[in-house]
PDB file of N, CA and C in Angstrom:
ATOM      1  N   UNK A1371      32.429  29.573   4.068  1.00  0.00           N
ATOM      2  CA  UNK A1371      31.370  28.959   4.848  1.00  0.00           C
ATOM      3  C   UNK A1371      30.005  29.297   4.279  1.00  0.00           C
ATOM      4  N   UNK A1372      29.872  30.632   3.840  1.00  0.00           N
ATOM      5  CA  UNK A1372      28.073  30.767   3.386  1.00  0.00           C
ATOM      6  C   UNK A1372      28.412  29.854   2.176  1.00  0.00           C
ATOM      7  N   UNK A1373      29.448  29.670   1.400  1.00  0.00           N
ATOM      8  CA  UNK A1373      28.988  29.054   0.016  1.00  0.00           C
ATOM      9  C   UNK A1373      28.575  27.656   0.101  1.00  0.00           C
ATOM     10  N   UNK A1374      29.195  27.173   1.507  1.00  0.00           N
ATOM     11  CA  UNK A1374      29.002  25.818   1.612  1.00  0.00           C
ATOM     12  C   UNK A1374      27.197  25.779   2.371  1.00  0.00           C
ATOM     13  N   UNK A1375      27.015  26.686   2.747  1.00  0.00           N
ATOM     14  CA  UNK A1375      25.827  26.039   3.490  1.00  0.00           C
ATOM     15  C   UNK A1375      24.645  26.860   2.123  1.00  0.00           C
ATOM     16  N   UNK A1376      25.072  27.789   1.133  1.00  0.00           N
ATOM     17  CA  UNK A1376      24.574  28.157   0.039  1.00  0.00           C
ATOM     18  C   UNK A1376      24.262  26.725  -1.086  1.00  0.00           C
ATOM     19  N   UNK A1377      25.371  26.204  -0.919  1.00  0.00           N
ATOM     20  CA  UNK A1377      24.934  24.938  -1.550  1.00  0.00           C
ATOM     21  C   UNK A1377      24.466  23.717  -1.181  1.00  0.00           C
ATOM     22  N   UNK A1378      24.507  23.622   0.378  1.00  0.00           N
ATOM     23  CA  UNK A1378      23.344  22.509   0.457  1.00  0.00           C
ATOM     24  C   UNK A1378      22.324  22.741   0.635  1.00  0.00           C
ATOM     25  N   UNK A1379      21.785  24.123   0.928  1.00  0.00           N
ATOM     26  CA  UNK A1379      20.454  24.576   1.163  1.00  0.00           C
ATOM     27  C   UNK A1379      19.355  24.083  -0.421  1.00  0.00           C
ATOM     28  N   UNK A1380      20.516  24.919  -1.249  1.00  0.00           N
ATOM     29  CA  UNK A1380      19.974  24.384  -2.718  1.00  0.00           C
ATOM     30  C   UNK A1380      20.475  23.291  -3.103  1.00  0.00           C
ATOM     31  N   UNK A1381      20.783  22.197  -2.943  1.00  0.00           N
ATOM     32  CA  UNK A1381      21.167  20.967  -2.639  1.00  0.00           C
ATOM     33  C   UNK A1381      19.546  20.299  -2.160  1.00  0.00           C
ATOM     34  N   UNK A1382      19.668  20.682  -1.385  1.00  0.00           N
ATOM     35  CA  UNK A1382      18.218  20.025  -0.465  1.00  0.00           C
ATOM     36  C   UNK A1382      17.158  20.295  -1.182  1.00  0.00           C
ATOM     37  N   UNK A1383      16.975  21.713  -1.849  1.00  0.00           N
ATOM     38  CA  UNK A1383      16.169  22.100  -2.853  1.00  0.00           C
ATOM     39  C   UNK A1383      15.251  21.335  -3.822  1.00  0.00           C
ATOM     40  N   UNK A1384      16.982  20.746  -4.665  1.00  0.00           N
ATOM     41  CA  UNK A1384      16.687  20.629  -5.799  1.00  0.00           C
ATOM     42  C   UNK A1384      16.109  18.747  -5.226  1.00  0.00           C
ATOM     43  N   UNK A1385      17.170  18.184  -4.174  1.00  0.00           N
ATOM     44  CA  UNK A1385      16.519  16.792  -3.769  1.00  0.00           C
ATOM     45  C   UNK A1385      14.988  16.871  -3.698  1.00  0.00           C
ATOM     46  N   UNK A1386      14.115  17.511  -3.297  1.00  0.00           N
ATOM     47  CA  UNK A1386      13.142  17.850  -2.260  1.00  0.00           C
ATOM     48  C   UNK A1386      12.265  18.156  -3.828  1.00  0.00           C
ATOM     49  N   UNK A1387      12.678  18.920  -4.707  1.00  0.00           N
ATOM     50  CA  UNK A1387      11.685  18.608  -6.016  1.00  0.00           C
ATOM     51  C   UNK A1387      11.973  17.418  -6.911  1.00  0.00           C
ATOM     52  N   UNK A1388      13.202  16.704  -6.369  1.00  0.00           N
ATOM     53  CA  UNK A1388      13.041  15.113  -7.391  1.00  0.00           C
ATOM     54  C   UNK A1388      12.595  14.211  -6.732  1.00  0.00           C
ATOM     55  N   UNK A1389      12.168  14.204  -5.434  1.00  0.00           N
ATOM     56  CA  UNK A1389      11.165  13.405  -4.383  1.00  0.00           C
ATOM     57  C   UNK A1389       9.959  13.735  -4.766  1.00  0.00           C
ATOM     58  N   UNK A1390      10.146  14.944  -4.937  1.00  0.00           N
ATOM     59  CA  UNK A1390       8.082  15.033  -5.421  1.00  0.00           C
ATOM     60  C   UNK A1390       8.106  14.731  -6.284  1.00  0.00           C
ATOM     61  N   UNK A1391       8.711  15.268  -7.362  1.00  0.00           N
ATOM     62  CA  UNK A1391       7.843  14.677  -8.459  1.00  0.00           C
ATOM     63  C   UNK A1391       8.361  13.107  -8.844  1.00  0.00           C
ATOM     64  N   UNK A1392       9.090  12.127  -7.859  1.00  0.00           N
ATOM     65  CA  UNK A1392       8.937  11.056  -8.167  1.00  0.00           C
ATOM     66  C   UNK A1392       7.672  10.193  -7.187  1.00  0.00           C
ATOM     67  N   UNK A1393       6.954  11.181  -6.410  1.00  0.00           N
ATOM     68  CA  UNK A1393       5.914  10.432  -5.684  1.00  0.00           C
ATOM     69  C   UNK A1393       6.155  10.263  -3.814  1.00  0.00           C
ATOM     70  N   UNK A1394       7.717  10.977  -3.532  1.00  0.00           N
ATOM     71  CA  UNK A1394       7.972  10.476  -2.212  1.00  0.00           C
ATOM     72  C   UNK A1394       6.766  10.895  -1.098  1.00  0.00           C
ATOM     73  N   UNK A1395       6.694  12.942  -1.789  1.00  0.00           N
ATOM     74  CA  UNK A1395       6.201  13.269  -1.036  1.00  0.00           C
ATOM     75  C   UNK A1395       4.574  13.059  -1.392  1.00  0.00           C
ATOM     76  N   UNK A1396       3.877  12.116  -2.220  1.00  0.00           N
ATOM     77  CA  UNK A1396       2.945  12.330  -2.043  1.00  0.00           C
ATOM     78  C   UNK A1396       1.801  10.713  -0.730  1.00  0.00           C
ATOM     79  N   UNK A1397       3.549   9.890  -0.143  1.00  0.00           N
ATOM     80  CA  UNK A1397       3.449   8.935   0.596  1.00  0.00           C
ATOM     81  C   UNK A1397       2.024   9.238   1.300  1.00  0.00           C
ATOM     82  N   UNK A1398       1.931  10.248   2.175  1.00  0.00           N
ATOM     83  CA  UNK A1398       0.910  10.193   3.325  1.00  0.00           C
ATOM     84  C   UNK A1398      -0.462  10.495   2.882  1.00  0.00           C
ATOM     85  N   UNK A1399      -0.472  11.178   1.505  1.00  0.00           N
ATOM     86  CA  UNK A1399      -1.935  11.202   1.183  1.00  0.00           C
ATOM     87  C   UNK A1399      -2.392  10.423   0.442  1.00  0.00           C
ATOM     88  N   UNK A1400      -1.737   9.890   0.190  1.00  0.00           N
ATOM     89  CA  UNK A1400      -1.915   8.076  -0.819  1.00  0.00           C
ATOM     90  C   UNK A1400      -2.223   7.026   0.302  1.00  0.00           C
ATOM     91  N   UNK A1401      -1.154   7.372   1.179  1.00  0.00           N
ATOM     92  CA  UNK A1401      -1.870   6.388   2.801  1.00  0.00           C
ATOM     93  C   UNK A1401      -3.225   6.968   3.209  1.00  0.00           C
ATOM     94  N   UNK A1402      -3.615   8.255   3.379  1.00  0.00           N
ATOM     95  CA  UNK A1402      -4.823   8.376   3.593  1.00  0.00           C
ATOM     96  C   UNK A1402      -6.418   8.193   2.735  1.00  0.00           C
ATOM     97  N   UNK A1403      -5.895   8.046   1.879  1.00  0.00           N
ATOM     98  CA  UNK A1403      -6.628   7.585   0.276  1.00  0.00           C
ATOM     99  C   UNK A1403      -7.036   6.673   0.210  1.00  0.00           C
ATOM    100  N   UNK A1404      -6.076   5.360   1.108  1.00  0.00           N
ATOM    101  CA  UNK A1404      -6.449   4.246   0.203  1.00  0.00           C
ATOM    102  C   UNK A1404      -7.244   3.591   2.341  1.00  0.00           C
ATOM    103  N   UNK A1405      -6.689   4.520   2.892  1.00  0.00           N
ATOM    104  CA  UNK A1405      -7.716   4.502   4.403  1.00  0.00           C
ATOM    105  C   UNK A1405      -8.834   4.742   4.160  1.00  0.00           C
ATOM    106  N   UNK A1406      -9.062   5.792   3.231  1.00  0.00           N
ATOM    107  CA  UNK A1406     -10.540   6.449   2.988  1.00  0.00           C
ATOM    108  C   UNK A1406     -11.372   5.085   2.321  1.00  0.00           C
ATOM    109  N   UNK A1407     -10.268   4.861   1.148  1.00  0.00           N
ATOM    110  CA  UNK A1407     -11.534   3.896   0.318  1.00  0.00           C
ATOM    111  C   UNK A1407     -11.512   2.226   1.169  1.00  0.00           C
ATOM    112  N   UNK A1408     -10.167   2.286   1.935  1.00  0.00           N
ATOM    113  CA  UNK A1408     -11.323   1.154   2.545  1.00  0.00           C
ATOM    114  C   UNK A1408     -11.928   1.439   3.596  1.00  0.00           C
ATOM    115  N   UNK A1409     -12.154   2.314   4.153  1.00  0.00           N
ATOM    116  CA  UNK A1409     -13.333   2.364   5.034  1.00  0.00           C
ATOM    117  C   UNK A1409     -15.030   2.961   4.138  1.00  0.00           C
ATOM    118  N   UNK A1410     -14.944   3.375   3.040  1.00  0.00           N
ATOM    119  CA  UNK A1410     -15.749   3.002   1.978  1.00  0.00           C
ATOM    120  C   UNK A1410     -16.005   1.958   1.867  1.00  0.00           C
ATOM    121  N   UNK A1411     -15.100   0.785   1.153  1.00  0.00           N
ATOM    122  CA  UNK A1411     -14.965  -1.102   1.279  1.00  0.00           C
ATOM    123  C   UNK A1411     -15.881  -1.111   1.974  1.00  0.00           C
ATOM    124  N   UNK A1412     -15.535  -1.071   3.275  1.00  0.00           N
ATOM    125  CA  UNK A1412     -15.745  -1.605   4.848  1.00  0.00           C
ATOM    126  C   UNK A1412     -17.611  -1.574   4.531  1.00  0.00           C
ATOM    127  N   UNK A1413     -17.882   0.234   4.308  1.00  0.00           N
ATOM    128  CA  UNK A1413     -19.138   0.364   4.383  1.00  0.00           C
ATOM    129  C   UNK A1413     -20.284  -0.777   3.041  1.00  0.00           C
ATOM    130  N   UNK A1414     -19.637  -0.577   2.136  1.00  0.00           N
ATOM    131  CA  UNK A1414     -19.917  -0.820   1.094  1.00  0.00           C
ATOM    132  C   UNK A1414     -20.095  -2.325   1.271  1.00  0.00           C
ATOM    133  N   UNK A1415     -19.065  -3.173   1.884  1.00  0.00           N
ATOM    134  CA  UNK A1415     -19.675  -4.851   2.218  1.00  0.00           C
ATOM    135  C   UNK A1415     -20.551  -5.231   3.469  1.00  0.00           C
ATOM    136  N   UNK A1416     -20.587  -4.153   4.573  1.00  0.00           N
ATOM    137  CA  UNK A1416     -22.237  -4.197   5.700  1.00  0.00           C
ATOM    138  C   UNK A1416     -22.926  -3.916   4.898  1.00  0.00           C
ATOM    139  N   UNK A1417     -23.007  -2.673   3.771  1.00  0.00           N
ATOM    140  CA  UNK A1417     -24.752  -2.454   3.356  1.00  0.00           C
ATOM    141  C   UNK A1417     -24.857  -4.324   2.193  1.00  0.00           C
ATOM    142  N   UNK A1418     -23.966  -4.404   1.678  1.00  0.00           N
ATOM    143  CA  UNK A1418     -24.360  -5.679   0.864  1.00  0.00           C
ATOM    144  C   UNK A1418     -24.932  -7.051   1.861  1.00  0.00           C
ATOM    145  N   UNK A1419     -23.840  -6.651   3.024  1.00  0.00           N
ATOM    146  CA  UNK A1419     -24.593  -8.196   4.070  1.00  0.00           C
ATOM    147  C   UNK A1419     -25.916  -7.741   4.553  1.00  0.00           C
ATOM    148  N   UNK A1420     -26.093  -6.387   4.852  1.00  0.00           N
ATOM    149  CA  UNK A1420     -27.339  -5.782   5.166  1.00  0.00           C
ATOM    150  C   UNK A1420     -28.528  -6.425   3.965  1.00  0.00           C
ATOM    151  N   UNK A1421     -28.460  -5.731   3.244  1.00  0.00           N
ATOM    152  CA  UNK A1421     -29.521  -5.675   1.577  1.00  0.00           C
ATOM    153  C   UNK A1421     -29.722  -7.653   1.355  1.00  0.00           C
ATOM    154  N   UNK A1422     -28.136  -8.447   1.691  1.00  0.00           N
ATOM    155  CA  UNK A1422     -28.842  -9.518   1.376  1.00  0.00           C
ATOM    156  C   UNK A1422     -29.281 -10.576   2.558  1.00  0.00           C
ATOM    157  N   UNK A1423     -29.594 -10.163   3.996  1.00  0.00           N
ATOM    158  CA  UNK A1423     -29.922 -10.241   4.646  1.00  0.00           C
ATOM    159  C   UNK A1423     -31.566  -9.865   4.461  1.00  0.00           C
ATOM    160  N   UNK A1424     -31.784  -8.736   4.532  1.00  0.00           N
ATOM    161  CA  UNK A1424     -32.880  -8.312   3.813  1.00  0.00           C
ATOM    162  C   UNK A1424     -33.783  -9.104   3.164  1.00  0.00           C
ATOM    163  N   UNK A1425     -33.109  -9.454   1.581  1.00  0.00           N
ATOM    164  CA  UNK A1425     -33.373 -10.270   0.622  1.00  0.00           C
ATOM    165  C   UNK A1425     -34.273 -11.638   0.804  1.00  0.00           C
ATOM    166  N   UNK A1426     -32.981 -12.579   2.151  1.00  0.00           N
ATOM    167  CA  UNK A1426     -33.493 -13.383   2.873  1.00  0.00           C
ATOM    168  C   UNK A1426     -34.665 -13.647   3.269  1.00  0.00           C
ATOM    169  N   UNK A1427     -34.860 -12.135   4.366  1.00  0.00           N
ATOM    170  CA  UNK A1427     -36.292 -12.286   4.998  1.00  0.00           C
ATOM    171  C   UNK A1427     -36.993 -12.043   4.038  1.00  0.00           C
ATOM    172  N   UNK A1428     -36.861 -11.280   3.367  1.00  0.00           N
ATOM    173  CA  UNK A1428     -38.099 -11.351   1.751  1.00  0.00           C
ATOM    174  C   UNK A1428     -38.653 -12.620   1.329  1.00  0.00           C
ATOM    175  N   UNK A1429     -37.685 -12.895   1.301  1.00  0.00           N
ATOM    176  CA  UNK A1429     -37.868 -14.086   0.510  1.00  0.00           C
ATOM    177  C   UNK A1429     -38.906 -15.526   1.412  1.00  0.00           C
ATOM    178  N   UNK A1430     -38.526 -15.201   3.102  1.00  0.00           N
ATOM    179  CA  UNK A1430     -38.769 -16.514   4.412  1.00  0.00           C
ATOM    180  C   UNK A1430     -40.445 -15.299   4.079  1.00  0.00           C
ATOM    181  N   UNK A1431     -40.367 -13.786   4.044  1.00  0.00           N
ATOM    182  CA  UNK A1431     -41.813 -13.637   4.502  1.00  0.00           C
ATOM    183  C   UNK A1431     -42.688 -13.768   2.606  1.00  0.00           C
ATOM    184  N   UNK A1432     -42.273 -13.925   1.774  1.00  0.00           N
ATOM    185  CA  UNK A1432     -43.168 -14.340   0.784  1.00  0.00           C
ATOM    186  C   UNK A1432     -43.410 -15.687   0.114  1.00  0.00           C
ATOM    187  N   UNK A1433     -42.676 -17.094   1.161  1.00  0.00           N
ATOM    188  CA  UNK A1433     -42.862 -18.017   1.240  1.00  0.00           C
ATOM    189  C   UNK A1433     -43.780 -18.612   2.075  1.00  0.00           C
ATOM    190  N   UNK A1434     -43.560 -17.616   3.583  1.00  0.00           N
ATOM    191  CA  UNK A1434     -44.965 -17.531   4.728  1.00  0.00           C
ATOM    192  C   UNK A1434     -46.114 -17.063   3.823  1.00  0.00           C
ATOM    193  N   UNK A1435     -46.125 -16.014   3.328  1.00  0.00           N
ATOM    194  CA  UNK A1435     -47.644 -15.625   2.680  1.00  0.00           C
ATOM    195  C   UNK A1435     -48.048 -16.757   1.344  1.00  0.00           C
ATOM    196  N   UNK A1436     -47.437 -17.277   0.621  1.00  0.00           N
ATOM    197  CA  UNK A1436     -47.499 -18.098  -0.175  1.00  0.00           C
ATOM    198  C   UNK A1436     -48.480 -19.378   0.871  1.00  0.00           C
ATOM    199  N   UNK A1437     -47.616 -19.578   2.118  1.00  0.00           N
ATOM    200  CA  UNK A1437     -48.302 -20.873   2.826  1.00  0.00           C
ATOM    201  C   UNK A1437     -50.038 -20.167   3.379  1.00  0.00           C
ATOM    202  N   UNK A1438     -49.711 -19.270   3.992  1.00  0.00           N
ATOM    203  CA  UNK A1438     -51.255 -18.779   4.260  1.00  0.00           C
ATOM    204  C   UNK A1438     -51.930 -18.601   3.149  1.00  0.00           C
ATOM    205  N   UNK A1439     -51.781 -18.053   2.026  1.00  0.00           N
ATOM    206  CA  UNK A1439     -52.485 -18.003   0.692  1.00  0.00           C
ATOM    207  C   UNK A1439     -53.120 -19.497   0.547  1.00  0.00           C
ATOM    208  N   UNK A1440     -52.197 -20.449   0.477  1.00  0.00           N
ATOM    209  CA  UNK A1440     -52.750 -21.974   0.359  1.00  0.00           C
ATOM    210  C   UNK A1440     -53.806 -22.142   1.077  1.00  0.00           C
ATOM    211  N   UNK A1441     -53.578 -22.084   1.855  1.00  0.00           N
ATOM    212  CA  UNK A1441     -53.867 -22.755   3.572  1.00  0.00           C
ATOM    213  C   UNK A1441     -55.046 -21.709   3.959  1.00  0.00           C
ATOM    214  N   UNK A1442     -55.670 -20.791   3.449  1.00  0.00           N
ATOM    215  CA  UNK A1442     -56.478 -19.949   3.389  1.00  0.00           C
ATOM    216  C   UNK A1442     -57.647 -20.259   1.727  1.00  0.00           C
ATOM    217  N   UNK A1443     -57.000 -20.739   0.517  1.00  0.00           N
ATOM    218  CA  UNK A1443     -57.612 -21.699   0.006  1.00  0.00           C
ATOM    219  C   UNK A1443     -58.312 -22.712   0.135  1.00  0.00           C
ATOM    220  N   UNK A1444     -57.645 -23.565   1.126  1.00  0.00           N
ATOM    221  CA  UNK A1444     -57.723 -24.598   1.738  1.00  0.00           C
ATOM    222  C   UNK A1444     -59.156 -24.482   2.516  1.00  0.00           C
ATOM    223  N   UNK A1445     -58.844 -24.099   3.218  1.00  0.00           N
ATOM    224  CA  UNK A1445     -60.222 -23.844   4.363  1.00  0.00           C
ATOM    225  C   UNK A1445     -61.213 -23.471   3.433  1.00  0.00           C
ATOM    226  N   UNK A1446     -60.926 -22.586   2.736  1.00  0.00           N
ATOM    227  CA  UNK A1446     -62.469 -21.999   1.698  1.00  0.00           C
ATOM    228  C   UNK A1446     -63.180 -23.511   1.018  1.00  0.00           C
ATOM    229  N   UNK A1447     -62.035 -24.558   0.245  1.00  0.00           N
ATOM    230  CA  UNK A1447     -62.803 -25.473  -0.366  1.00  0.00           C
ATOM    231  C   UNK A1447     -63.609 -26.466   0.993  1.00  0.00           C
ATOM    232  N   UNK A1448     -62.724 -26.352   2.074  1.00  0.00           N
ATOM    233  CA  UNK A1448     -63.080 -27.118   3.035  1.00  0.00           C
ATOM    234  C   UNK A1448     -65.057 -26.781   3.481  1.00  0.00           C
ATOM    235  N   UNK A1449     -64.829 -25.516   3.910  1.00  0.00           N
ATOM    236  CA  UNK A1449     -66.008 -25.040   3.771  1.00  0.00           C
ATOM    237  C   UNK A1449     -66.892 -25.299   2.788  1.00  0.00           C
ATOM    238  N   UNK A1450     -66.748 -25.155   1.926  1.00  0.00           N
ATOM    239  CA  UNK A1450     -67.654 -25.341   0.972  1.00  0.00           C
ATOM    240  C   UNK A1450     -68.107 -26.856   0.372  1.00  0.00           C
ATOM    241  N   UNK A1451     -66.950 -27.429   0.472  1.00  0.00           N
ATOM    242  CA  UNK A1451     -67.648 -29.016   0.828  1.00  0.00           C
ATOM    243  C   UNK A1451     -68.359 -29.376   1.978  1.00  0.00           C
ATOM    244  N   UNK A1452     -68.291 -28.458   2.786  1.00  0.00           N
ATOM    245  CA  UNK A1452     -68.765 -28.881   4.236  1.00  0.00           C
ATOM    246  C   UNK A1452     -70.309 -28.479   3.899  1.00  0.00           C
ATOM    247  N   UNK A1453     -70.171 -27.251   3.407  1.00  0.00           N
ATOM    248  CA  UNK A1453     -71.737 -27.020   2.752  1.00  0.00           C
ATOM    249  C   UNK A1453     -72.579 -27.899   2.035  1.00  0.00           C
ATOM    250  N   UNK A1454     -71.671 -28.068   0.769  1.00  0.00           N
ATOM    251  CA  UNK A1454     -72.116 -29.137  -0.450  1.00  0.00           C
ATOM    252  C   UNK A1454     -72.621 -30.506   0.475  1.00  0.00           C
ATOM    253  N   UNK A1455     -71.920 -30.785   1.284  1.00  0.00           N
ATOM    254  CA  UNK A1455     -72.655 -32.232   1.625  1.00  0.00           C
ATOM    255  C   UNK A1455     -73.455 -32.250   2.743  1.00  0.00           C
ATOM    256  N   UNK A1456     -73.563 -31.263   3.212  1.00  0.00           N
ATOM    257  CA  UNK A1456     -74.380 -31.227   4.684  1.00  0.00           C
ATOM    258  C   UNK A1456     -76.109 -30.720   3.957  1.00  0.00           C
ATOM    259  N   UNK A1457     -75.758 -29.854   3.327  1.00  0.00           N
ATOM    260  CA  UNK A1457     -77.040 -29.104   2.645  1.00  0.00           C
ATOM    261  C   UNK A1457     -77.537 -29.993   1.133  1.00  0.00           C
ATOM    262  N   UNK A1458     -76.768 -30.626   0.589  1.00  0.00           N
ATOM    263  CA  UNK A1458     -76.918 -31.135  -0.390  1.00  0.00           C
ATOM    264  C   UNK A1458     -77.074 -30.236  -1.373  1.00  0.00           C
ATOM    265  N   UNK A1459     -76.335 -29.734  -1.942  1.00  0.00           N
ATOM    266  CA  UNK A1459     -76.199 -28.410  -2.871  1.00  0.00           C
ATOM    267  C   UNK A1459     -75.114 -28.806  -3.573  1.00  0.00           C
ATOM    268  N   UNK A1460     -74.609 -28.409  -4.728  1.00  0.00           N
ATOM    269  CA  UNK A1460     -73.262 -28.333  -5.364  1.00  0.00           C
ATOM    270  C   UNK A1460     -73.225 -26.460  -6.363  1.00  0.00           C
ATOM    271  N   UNK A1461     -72.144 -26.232  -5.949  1.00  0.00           N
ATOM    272  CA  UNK A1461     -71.821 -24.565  -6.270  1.00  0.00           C
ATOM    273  C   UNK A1461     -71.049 -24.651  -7.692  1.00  0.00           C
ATOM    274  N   UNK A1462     -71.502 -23.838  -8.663  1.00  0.00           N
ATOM    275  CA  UNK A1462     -70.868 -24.147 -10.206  1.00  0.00           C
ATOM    276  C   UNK A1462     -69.767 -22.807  -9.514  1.00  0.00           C
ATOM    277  N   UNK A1463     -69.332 -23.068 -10.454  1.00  0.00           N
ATOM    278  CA  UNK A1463     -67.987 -21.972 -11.037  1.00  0.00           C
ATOM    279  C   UNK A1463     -68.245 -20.638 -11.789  1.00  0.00           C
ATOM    280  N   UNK A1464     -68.569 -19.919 -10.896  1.00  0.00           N
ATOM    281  CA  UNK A1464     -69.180 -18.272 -11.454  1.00  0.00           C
ATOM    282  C   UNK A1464     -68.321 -17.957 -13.037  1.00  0.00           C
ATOM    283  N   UNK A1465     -69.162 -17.289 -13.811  1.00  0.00           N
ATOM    284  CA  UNK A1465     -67.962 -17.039 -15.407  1.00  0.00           C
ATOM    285  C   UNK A1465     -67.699 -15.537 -15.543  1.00  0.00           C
ATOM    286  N   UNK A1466     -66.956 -15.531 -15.667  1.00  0.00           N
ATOM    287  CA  UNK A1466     -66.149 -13.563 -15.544  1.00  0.00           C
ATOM    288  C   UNK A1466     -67.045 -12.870 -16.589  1.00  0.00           C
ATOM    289  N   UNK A1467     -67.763 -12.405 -15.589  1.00  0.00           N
ATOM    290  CA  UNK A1467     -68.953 -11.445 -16.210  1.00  0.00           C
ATOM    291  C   UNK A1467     -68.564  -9.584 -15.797  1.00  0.00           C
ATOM    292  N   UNK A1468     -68.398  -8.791 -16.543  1.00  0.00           N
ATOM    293  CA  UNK A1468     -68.597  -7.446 -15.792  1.00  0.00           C
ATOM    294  C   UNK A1468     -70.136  -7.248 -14.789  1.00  0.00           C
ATOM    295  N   UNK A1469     -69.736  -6.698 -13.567  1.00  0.00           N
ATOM    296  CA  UNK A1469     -70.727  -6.402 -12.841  1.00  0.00           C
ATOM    297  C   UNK A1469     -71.991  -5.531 -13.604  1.00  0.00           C
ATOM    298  N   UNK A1470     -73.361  -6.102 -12.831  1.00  0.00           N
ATOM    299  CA  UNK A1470     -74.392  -5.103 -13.341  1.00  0.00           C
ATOM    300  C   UNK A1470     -73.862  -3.544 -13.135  1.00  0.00           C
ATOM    301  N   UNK A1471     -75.234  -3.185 -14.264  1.00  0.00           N
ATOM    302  CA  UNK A1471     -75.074  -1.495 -14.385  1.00  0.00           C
ATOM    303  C   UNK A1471     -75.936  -1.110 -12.820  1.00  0.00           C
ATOM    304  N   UNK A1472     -75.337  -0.537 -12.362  1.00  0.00           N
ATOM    305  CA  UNK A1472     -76.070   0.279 -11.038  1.00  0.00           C
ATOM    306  C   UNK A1472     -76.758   1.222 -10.793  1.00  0.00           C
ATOM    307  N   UNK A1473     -77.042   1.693 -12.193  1.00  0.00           N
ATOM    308  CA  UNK A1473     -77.965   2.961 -12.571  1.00  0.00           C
ATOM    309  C   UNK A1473     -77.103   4.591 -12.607  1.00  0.00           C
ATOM    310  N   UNK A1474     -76.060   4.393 -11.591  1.00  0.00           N
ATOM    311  CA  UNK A1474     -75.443   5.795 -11.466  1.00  0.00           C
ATOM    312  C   UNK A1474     -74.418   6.287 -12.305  1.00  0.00           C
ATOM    313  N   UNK A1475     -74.465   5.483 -13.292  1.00  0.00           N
ATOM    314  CA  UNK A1475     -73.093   6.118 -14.402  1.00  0.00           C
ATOM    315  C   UNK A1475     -71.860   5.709 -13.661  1.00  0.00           C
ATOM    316  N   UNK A1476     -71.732   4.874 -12.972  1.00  0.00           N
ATOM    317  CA  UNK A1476     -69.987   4.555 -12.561  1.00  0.00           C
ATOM    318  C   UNK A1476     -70.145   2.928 -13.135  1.00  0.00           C
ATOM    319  N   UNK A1477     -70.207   2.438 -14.473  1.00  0.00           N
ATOM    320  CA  UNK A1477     -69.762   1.642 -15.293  1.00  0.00           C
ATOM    321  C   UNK A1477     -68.475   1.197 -15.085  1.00  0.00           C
TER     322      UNK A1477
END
């Protein structure tokens, strides 16, 4: 009787190291591994809908400033025709001059 339960003990043994090292036993941390990286995934495709969400409004608020930029143009020539013909004046086109010297050495 001990020889018999002597040999399945080491029986079970030797099963129990050809399961590992064929991968049986490494089932549950390979399941938790590949849980980990997709809940990585998971994170990793909100920050991308996040960032190009983002992108979006970038893009809706530097199309708004583009329209006020115009539209803030706009009014300036408006004005200034409003001048030109009310006053009878016409305004040349200033030429890129460096500012006068101011006397204080900040050139």
């Amino acid at each position: 009787m001990k020889s018999v339960s002597f040999y399945v003990i080491i029986s079970c043994i030797i099963l129990g190291m050809i399961f590992d090292v064929m991968g049986a036993g490494q089932r549950g941390r390979r399941g938790r591994g590949r849980g980990r990286n997709q809940n990585i995934n998971n994170q990793l495709d909100q920050s991308t809908s996040r960032i190009q969400g983002l992108n979006a409004e970038l893009d809706n608020l530097s199309q708004r400033i583009a329209d006020l930029l115009n539209a803030h143009d706009n009014t300036i020539n408006i004005i200034i025709n409003n001048i030109q013909n009310t006053y009878n004046v016409q305004f040349t086109q200033a030429e890129n001059q460096p500012p006068p010297n101011d006397g204080n050495g900040n050139d």
